[in-house]
Coordinates of C-alpha atoms and ligand atoms in Angstrom, one line a residue:
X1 CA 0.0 0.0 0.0
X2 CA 1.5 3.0 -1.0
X3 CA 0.4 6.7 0.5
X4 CA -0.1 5.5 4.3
X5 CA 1.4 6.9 6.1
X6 CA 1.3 10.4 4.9
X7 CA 2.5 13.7 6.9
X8 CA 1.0 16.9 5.4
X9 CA 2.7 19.9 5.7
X10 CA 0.3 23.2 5.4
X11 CA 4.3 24.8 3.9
X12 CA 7.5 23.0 3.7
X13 CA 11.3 23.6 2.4
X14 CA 10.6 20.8 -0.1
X15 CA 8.3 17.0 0.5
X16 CA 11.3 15.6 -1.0
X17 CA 13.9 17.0 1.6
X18 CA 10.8 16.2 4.1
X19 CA 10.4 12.5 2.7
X20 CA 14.4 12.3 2.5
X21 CA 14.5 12.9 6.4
X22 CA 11.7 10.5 7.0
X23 CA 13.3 7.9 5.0
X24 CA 16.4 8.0 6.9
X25 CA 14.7 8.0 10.0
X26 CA 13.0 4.6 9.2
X27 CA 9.7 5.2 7.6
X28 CA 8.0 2.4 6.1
X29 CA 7.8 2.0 2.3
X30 CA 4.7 3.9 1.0
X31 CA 5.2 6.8 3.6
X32 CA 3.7 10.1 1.6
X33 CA 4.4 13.3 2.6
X34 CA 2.3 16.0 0.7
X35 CA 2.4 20.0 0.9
X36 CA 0.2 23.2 0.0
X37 CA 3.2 25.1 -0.5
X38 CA 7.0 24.7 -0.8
X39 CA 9.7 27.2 0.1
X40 CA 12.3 25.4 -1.6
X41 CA 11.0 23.2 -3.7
X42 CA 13.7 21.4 -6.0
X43 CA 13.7 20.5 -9.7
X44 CA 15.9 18.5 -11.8
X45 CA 19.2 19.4 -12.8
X46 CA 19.5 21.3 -9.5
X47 CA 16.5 24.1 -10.9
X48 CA 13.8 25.0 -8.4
X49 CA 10.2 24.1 -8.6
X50 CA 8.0 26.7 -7.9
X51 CA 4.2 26.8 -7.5
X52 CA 1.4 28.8 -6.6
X53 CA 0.4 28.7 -2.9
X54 CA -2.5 25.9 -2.7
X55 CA -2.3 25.3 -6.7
X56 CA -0.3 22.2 -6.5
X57 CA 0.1 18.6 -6.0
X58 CA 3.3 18.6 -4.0
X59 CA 4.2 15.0 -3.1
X60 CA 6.8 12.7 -2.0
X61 CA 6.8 9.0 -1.8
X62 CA 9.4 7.0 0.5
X63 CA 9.9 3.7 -1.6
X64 CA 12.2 0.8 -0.6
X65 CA 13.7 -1.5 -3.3
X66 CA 12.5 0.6 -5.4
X67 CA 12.1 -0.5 -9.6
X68 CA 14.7 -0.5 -11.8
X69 CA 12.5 1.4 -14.1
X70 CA 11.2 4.1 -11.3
X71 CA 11.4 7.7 -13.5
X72 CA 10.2 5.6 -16.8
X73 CA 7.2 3.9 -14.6
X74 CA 6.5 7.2 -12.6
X75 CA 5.7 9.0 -15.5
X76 CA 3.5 6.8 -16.9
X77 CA 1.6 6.7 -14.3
X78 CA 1.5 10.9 -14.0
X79 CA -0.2 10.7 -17.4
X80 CA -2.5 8.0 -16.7
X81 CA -3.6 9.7 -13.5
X82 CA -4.1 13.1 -15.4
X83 CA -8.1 14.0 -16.5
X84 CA -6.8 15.0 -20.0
X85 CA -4.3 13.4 -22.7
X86 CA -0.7 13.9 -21.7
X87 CA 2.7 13.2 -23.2
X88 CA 6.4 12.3 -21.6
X89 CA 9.0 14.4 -22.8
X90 CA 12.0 12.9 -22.1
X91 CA 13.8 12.1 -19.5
X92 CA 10.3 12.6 -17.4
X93 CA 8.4 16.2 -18.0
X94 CA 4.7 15.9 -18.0
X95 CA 3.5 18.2 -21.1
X96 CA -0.2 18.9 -22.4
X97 CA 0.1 20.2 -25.8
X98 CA 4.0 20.8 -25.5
X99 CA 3.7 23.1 -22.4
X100 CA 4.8 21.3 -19.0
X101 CA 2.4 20.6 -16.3
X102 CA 3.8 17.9 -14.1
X103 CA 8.0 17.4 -13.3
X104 CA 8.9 13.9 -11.3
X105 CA 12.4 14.0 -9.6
X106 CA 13.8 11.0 -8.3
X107 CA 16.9 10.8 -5.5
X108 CA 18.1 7.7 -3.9
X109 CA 20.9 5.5 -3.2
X110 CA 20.0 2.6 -5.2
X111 CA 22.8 0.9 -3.1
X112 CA 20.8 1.4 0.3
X113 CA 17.8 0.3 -1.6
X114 CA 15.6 3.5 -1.3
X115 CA 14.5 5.9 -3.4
X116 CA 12.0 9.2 -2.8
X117 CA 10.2 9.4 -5.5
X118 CA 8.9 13.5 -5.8
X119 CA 6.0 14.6 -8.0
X120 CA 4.8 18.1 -8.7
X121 CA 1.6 18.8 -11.2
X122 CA 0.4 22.4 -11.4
X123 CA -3.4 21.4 -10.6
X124 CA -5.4 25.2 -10.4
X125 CA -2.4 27.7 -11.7
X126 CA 1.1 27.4 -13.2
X127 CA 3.9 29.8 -12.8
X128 CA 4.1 32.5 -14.8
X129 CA 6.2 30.8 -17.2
X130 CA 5.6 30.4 -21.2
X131 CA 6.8 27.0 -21.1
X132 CA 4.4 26.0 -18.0
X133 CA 0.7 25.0 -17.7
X134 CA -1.7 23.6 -15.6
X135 CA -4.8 21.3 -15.5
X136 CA -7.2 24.7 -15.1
X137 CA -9.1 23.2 -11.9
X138 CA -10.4 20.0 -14.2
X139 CA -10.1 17.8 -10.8
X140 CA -9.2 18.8 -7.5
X141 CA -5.7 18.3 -6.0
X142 CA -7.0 15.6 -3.6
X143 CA -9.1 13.4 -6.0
X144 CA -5.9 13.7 -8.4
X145 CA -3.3 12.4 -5.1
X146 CA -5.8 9.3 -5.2
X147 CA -5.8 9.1 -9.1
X148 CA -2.1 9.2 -9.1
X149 CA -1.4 6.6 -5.4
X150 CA -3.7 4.2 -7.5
X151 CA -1.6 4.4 -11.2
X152 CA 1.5 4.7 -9.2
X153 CA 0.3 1.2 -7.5
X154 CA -0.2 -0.5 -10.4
X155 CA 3.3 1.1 -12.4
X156 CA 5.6 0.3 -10.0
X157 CA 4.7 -3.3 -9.8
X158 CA 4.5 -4.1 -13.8
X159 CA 7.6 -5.6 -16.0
X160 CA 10.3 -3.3 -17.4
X161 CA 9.2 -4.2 -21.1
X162 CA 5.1 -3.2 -20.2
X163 CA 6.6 0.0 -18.4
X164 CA 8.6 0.7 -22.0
X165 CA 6.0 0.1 -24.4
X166 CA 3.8 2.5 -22.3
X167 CA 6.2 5.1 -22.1
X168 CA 6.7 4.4 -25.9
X169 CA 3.4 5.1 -26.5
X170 CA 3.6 8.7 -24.8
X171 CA 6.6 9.7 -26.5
X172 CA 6.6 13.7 -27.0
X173 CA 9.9 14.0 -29.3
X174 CA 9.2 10.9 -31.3
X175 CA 10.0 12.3 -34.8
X176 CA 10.4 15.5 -33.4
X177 CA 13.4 17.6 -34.4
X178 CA 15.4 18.0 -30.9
X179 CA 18.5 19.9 -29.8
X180 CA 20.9 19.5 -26.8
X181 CA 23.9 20.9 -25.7
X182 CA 26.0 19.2 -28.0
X183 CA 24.2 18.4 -31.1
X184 CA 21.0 18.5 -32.6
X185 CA 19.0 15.5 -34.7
X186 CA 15.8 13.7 -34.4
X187 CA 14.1 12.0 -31.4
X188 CA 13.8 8.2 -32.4
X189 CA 12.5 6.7 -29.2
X190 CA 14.4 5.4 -25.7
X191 CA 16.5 2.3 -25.5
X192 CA 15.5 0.0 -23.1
X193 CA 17.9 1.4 -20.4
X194 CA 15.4 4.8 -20.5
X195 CA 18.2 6.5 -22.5
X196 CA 17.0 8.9 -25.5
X197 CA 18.2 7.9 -29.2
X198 CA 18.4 10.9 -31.6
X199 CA 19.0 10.1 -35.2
X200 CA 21.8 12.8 -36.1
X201 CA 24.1 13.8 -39.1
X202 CA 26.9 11.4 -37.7
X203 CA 24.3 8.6 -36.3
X204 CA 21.8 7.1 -33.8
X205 CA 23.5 8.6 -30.6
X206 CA 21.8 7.9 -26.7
X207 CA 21.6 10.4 -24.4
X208 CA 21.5 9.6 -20.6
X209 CA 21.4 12.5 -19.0
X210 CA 20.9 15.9 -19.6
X211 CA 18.2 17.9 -21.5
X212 CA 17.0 17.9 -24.7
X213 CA 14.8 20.8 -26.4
X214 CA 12.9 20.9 -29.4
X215 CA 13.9 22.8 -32.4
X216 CA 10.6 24.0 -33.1
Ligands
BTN301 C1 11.5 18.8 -12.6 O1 10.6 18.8 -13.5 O2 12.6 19.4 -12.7 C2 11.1 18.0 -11.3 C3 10.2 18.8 -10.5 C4 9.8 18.0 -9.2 C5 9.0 18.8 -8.3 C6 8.4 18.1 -7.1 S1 7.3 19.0 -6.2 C7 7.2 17.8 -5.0 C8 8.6 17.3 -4.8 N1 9.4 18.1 -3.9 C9 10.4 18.8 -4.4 O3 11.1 19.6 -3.8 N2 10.4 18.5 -5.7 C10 9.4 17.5 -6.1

């Protein structure tokens, strides 16, 4: 079961820093820590995450032994739980109609066999970014936690190769002319280690990390 227990926090630093503490402390697998507002909330890359007071899900789940396939599965699950028809743009951004609404950042110590699995999705507002949306009130925050506990359920259970073709399925730069910091191609799908192939002058390369933006 995963969500119970669950500490909510009216403001935090960051559910993830929260979650982080709890998990060190002992907490049981499942343990959810949820906020209305974050003063620090992180982002990948070492970005911030920022969010309208009370406009956000803000969560953090404390998993042990976590999947292999944990970002990949997560954000399937994000767009499964979502009222309207989402895509993944690599390595795990959320988008509606190329404009970002959900980010998923993962840290762990896959050594220690944890991982807190972080989840923000601009639910009534976004911030006041061209590159950012939200899901204009279409479900409230609380009815989407228990969209996204019960996909998340399901996700993080199911084989690597159902995980893929899912996340396949939801590809936003499939065919899509892309850019990064060292070249530039077209997006041709993830390998089946999560890593992006882009089909460029000199080749099919994979990109692990990093980001990737579209040309256009
Ligand atoms: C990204 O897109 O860069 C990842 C954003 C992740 C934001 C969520 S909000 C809840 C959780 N707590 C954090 O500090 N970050 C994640």
């Amino acid at each position: 079961m995963i969500g119970r227990p669950r500490v909510h926090h009216r403001v935090t630093d960051s559910t993830n820093e929260r979650a982080r503490a709890l998990t060190a402390a002992g907490a049981p697998h499942g343990t959810l820590v949820t906020a209305g507002e974050q003063t620090a909330g992180r982002g990948r890359q070492g970005r911030t995450w920022a969010a309208p007071p009370g406009s956000a899900l803000l969560m953090s789940l404390v998993l042990r032994d976590p999947p292999e396939a944990l970002p990949l599965a997560a954000a399937v699950a994000v767009c499964e739980a979502l009222p309207v028809e989402a895509a993944i743009k690599w390595p795990n951004d959320i988008w509606i109609e190329r404009r970002k609404v959900a980010g998923i950042l993962v840290e762990g110590r896959p050594q220690e066999g944890w991982a807190v699995l972080g989840i923000g999705v601009n639910v009534s507002a976004a911030p006041p970014l061209p590159e950012a949306t939200s899901l204009g009130g279409a479900v409230g925050v609380e009815d989407l936690l228990d969209r996204l506990l019960t996909a998340l359920g399901g996700w993080l259970r199911r084989p690597l190769p159902e995980v893929l073709t899912a996340w396949r399925s939801r590809d936003a730069l499939l065919g899509e002319a892309v850019r990064w910091q060292n070249g530039s191609g077209k997006g041709v799908g993830i390998d089946d280690a999560g890593a992006l192939l882009v089909d460029t002058d000199s080749g099919v390369v994979a990109l692990d990390a990093g980001e990737v933006h579209l040309l256009r």
